[in-house]
Coordinates of C-alpha atoms (C1' of nucleotides) in Angstrom, one line a residue:
Chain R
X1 CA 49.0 156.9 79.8
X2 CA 46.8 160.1 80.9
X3 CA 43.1 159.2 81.2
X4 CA 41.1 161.0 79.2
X5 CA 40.4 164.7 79.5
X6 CA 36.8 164.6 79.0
X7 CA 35.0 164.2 82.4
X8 CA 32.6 162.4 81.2
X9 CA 31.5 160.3 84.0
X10 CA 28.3 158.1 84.2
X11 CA 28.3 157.1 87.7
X12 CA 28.1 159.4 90.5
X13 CA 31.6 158.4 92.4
X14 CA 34.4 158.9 90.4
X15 CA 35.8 155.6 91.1
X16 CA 39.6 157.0 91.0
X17 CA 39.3 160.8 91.8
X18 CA 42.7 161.5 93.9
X19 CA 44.6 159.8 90.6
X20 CA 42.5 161.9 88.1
X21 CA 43.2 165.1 90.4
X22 CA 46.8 164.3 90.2
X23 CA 47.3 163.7 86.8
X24 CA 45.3 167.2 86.1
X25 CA 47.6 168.7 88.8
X26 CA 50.9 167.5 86.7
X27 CA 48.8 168.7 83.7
X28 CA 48.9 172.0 84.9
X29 CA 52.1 172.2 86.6
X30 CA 53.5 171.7 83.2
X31 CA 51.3 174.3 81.5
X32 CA 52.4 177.1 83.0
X33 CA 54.2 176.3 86.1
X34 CA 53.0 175.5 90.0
X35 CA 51.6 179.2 90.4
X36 CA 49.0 177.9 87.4
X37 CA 47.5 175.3 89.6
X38 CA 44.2 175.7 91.4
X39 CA 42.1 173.3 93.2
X40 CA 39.2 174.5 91.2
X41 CA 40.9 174.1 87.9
X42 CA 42.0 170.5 88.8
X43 CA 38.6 169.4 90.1
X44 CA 37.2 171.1 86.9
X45 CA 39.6 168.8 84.6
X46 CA 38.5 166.0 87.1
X47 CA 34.8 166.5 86.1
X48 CA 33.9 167.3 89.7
X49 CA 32.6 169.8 91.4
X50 CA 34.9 172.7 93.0
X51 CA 34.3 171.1 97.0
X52 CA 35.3 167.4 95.7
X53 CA 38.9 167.4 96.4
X54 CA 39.1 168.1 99.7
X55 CA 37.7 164.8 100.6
X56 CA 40.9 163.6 99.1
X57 CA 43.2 166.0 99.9
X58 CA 43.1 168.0 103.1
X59 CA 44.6 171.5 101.2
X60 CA 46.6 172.6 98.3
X61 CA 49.3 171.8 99.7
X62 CA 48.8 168.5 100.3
X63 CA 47.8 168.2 96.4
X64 CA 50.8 169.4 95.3
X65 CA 52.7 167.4 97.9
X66 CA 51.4 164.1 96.0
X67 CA 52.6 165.9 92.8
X68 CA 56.0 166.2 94.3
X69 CA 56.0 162.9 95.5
X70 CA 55.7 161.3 92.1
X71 CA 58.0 164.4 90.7
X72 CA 60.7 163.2 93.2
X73 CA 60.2 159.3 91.9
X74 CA 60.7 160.5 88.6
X75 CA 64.3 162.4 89.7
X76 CA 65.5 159.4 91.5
X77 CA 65.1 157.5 88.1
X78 CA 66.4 160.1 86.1
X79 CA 69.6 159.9 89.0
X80 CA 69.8 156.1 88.9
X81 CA 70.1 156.3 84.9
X82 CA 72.2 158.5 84.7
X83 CA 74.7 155.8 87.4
X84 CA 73.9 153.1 85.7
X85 CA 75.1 154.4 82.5
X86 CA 78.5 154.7 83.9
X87 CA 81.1 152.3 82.8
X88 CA 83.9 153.3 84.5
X89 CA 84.3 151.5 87.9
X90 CA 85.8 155.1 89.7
X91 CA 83.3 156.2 92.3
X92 CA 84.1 160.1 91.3
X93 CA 83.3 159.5 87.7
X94 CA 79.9 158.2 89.1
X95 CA 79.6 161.3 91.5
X96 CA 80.1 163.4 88.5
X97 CA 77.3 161.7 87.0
X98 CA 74.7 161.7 89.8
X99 CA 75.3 165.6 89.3
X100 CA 75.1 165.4 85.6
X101 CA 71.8 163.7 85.8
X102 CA 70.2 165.6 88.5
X103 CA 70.8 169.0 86.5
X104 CA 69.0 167.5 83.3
X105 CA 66.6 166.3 84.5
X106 CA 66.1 170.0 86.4
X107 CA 66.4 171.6 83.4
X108 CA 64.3 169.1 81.5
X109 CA 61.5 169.8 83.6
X110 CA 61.8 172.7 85.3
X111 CA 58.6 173.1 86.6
X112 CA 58.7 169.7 88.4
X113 CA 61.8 170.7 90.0
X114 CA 60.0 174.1 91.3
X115 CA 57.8 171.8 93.3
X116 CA 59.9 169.2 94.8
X117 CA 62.3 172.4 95.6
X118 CA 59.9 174.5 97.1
X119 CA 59.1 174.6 101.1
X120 CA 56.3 176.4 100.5
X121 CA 54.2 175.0 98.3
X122 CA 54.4 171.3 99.7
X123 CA 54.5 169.9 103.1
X124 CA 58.6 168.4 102.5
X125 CA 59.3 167.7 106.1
X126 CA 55.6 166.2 106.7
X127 CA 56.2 163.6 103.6
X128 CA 58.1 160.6 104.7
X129 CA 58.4 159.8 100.7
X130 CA 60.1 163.2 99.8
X131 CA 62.4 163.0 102.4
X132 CA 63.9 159.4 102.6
X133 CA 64.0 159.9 98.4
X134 CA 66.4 163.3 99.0
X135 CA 68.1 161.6 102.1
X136 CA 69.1 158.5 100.2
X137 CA 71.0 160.4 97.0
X138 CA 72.7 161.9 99.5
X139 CA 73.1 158.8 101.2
X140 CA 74.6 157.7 97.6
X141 CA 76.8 160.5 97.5
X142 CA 78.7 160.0 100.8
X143 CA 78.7 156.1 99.6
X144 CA 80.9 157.2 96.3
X145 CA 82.9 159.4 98.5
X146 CA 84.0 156.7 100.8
X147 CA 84.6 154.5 98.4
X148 CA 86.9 156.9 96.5
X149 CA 88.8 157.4 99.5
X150 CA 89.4 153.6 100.0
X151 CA 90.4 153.8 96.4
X152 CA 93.3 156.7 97.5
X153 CA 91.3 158.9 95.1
X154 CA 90.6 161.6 97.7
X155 CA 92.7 163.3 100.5
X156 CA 92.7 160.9 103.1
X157 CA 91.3 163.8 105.6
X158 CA 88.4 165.1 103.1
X159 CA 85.7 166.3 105.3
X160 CA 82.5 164.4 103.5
X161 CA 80.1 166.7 104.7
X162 CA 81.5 169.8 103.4
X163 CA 82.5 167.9 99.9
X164 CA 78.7 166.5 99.7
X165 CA 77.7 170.0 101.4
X166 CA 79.6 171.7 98.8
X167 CA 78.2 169.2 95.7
X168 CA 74.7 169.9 96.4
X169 CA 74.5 173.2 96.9
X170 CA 76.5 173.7 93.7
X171 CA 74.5 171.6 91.5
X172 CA 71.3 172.8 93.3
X173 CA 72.9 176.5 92.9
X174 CA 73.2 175.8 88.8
X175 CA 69.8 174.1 88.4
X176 CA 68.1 176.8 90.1
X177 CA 69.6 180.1 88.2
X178 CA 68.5 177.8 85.3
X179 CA 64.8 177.4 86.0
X180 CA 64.4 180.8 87.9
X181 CA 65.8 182.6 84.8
X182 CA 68.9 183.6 85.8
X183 CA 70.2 182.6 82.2
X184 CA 67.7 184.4 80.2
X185 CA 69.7 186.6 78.1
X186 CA 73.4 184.7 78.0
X187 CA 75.9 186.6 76.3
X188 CA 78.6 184.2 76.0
X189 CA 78.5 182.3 73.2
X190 CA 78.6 178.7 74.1
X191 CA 75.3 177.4 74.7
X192 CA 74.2 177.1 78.5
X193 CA 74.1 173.1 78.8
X194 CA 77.4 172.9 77.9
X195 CA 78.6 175.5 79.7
X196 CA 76.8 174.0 82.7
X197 CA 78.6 170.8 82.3
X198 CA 81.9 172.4 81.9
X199 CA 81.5 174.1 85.4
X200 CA 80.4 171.2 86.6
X201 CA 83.1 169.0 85.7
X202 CA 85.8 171.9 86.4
X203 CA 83.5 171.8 89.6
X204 CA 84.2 167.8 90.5
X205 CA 87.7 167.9 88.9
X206 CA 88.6 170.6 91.4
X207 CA 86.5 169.2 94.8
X208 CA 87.7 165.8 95.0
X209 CA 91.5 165.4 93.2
X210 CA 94.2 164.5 95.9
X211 CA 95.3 167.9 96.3
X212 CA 94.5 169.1 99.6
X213 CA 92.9 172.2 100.5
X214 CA 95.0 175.1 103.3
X215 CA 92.6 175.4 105.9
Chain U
X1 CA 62.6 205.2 110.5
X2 CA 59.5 203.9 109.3
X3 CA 56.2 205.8 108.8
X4 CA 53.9 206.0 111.8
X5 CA 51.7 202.5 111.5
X6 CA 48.4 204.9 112.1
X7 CA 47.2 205.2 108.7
X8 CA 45.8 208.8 110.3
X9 CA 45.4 211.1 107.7
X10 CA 43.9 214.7 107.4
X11 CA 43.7 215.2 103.4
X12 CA 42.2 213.6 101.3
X13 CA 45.1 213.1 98.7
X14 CA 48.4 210.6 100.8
X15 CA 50.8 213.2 99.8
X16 CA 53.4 210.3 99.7
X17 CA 51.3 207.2 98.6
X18 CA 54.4 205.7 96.3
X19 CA 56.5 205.4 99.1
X20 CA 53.9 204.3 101.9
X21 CA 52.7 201.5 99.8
X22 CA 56.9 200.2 99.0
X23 CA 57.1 200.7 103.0
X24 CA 54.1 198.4 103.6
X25 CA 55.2 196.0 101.0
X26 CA 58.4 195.5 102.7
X27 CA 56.6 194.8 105.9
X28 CA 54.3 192.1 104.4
X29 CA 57.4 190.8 102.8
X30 CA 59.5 190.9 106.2
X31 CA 56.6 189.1 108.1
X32 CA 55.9 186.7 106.1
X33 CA 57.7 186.1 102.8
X34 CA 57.0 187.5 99.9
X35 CA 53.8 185.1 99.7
X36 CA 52.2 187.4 102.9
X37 CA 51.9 190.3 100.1
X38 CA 48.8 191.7 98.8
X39 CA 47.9 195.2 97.2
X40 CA 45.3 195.4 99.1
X41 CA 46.7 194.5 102.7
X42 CA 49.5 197.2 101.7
X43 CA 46.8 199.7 100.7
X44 CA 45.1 199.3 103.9
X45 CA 48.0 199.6 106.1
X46 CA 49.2 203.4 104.4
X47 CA 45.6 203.9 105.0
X48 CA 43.6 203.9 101.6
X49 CA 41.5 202.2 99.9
X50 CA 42.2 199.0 97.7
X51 CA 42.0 200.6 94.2
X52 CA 44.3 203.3 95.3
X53 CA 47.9 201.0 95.0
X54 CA 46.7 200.8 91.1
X55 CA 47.5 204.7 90.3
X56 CA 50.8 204.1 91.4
X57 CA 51.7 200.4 90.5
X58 CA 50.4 199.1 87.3
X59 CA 50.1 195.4 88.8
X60 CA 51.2 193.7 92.4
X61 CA 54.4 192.5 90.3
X62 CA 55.0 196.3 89.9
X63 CA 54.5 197.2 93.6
X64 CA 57.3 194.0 94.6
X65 CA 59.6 194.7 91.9
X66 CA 60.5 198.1 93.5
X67 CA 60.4 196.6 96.7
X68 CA 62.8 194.3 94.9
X69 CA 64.8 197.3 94.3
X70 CA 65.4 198.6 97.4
X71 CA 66.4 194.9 98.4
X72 CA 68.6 194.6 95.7
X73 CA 70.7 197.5 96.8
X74 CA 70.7 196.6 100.2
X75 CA 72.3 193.7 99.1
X76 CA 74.9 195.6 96.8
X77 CA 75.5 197.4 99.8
X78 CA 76.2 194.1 102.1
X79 CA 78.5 193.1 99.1
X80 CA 80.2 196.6 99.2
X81 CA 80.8 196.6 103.1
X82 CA 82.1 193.0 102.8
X83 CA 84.5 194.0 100.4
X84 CA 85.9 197.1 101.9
X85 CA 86.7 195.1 105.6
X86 CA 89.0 192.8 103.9
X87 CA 92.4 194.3 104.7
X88 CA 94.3 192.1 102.2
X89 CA 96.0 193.0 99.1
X90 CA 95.0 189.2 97.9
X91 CA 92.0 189.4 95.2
X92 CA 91.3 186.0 95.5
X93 CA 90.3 186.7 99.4
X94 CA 88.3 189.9 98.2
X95 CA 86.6 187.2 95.9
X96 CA 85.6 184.9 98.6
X97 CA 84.8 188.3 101.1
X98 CA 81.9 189.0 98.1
X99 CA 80.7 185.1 98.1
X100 CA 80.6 185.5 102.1
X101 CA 78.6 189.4 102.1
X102 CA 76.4 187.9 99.5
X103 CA 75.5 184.9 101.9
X104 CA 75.3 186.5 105.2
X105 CA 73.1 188.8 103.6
X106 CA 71.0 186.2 102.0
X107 CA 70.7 184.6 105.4
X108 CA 69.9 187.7 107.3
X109 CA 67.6 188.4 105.0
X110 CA 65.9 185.1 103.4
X111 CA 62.6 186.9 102.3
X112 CA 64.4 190.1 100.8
X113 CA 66.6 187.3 99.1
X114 CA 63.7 185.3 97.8
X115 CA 62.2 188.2 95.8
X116 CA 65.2 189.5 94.1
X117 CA 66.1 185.9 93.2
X118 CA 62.4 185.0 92.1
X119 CA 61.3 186.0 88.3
X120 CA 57.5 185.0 89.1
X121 CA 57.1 187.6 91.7
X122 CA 59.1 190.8 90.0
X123 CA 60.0 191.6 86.6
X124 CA 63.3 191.2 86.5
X125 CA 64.2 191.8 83.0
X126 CA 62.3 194.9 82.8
X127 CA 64.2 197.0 85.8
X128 CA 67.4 198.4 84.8
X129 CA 68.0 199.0 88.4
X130 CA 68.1 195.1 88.7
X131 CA 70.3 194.0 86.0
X132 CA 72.6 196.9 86.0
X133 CA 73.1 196.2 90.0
X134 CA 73.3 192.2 89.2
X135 CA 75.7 193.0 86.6
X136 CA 78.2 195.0 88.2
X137 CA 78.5 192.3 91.2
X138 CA 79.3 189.9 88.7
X139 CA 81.9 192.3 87.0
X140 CA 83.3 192.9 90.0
X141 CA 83.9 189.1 90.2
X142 CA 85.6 189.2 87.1
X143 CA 87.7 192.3 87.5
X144 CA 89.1 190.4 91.0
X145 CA 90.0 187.1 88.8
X146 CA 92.0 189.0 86.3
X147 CA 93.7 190.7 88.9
X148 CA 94.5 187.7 90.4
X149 CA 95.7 186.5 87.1
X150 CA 97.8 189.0 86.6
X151 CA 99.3 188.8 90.0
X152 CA 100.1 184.9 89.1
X153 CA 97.4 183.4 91.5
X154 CA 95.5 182.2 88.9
X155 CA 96.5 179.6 86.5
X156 CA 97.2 181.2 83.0
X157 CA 94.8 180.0 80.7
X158 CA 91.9 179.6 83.7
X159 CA 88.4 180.2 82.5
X160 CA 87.0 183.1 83.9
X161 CA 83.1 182.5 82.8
X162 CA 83.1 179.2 83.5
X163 CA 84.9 180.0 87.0
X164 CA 82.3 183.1 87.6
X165 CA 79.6 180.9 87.0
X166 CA 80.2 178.1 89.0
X167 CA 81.1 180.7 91.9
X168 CA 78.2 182.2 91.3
X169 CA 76.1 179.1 91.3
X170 CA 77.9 177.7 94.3
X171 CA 77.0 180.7 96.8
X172 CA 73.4 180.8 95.1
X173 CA 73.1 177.3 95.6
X174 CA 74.0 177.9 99.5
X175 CA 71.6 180.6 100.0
X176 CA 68.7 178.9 98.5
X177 CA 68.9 175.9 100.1
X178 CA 69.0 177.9 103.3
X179 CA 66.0 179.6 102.4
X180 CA 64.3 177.2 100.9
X181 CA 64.4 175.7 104.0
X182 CA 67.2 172.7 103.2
X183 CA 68.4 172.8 106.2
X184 CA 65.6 172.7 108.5
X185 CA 66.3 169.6 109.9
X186 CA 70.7 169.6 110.2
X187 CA 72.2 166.0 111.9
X188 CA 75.6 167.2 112.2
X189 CA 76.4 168.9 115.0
X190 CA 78.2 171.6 113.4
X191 CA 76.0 175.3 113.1
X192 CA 74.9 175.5 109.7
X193 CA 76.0 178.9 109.1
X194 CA 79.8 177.7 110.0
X195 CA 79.7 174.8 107.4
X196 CA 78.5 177.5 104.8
X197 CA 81.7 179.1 105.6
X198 CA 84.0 176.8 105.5
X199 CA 82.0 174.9 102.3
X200 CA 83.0 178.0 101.0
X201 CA 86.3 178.6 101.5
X202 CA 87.1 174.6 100.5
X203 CA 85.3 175.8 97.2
X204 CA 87.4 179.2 96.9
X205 CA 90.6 177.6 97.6
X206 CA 89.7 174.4 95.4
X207 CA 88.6 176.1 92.5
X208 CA 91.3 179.2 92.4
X209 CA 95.0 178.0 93.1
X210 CA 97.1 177.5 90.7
X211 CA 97.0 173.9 90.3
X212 CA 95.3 172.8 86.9
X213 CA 92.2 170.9 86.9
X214 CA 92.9 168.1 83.9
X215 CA 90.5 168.7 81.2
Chain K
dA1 C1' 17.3 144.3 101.8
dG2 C1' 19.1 147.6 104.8
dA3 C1' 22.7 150.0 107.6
dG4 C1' 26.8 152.6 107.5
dC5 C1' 30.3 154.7 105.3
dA6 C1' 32.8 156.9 101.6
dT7 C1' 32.3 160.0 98.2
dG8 C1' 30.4 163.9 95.5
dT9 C1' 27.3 168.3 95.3
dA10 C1' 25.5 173.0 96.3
dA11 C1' 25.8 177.0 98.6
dT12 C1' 28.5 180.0 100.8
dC13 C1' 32.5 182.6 102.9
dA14 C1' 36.4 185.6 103.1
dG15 C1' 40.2 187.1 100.5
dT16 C1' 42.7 188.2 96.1
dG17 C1' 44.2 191.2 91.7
dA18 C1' 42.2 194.1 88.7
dT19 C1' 39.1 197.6 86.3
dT20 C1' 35.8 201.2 86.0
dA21 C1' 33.1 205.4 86.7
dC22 C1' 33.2 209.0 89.7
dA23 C1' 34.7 212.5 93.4
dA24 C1' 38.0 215.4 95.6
dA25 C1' 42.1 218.1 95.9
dT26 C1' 46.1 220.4 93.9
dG27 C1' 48.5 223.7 91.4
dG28 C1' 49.5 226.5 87.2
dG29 C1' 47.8 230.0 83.9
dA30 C1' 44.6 233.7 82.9
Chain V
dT1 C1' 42.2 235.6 92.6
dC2 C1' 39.7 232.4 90.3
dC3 C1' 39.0 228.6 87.3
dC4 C1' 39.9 224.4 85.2
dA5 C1' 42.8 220.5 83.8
dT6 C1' 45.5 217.0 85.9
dT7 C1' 46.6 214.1 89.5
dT8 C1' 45.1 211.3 93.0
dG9 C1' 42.0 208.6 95.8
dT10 C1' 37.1 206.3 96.4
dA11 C1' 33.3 203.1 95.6
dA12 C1' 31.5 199.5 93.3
dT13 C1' 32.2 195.6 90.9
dC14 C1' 34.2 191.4 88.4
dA15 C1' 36.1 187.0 88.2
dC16 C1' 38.8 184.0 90.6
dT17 C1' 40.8 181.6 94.6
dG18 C1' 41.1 178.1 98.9
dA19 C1' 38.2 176.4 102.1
dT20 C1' 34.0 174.9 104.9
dT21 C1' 29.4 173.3 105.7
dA22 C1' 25.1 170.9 105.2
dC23 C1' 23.2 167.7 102.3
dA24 C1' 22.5 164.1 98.7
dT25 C1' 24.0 160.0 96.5
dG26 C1' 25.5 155.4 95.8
dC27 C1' 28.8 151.6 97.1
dT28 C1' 29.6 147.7 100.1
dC29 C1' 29.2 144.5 103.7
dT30 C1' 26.5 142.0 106.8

DNA sequence: AGAGCATGTAATCAGTGATTACAAATGGGA
DNA sequence: TCCCATTTGTAATCACTGATTACATGCTCT
């Protein structure tokens, strides 16, 4: 799928150089994290010279941006699997899972989700892609909400926004102790996956059963 | 409180160079982020030259892993304070008074928060200081559940790990994604530091009364 | 074929973390 | 009191980074 590494290049334009600088860009996000990728490094794996890449992209930034971009595709797959492998027709089973898949994929590939979760390496707010991908699983999320209501599976007077408030940062919370090493030494016994999706499910289980919260 | 800003000085040795440089440090961190660091910027403001940081800091992860330090208790402190205004007998509100210290304080302070929470920046692992102080928050957390068990607020066979951890990953979740920047742009008309409370308090009172989540 | 534009190069800049050889000051022991 | 070892800071330097500029090349369209 990658193009080959040696920039061997007969022709004095590229032909595709903003493709080959962000496939070396993934390459080295995945060697050793976004911290490992330089500009210089990329154009070097590119066969071009150090200047090159600005003429594609306008910073850093906006390098790693295009990495994210295609990061975030990848997580909205990873999301719609994981719905699409539900066969159970309740909406909460299918929240459960939009969680589920969101924190693999996370801890399958941390470093991906570093970048499409950081504000300062990429421009999120100036990339329409990354924030209509973000918008629209949240979007999702109120969806299954509503529908479990209409179902009489959640307190007719749940406040969405704080459940979906409340999901997101959770999940978001677990992914990110995860890839920033918060589980590095882990005393219990029980491995940390499962224990993740234990806390998630006591998480979901908890949030959204009929039972209604005292303000 | 601070040192003088005039890096004026008659000697030639800084008499207090340690110290100067952690005091610099925190106001590179404070202006902006932990990304607004260098060893030499730090060096220049206690008023020596670049090589100088080096006697005293083995590396720039050094130098920001005792700035890290001083966060860190800061933050113990915030936790502390939190803890000893609640005026209830009720460990279960004591629990959610820690979740709330630990998130103004996050929010109050997002750059502090980002270095003790990053493990790119600091060595965690290799400060006792930081997991010892880590540690006895988290302690704490569990010493207030079994109280709460004990006192019969807490369902009998509740799982006190699993229960830590998602509280944990819940209010870490929160404060990243403020810091991160998840909120920048916020549609409902609600303040964003209000629907961290009451997220909060929907997730204290969901996931600790003594109603049984179904396995 | 030739004009114009997109694309890549070379040179250069300022800033970074880090290391080294050297210089200055401090303080304890004779 | 004096001297010398240790601590502490300096100066020079290295390799690397993101970024900019002036220039060279080659593709494409009329």
């Amino acid at each position: 799928m990658a193009k080959a590494k040696t920039p061997r290049r007969t022709s004095y334009h590229h032909g595709n150089l903003r493709d080959a600088l962000i496939d070396a860009a993934i390459q080295l996000v995945e060697e050793g994290g976004p911290d490992n990728v330089s500009v210089r490094e990329a154009a070097k794996r590119a066969g071009v010279s150090p200047g090159a890449p600005f003429r594609h992209f306008q910073s850093k930034t906006a390098l790693l941006t295009a990495v994210a971009e295609l990061a975030m595709s990848r997580l909205t797959e990873a999301v719609a699997d994981a719905l699409s492998e539900v066969d159970s027709a309740d909406p909460i089973v299918a929240f459960e899972a939009i969680g589920q898949g969101y924190l693999e994929w996370a801890i399958a590939n941390p470093t991906h989700f570093q970048v499409i979760s950081s504000r300062t390496l990429i421009d999120f707010d100036g990339s329409d892609s990354l924030r209509g991908q973000n918008e629209a699983i949240r979007r999702k999320m109120i969806d299954l909400l509503t529908q479990a209501q209409q179902q009489g599976k959640l307190a007719a007077n749940a406040d969405f926004d704080h459940l979906v408030l409340a999901a997101r940062a959770f999940v978001y919370g677990l992914a990110r102790m995860v890839v920033d090493g918060h589980f590095s030494q882990w005393h219990p016994s029980e491995p940390p996956s499962l224990a993740l999706r234990k806390a998630l499910h006591l998480f979901i289980s908890r949030m959204t059963n009929l039972s209604e919260a005292k303000s």
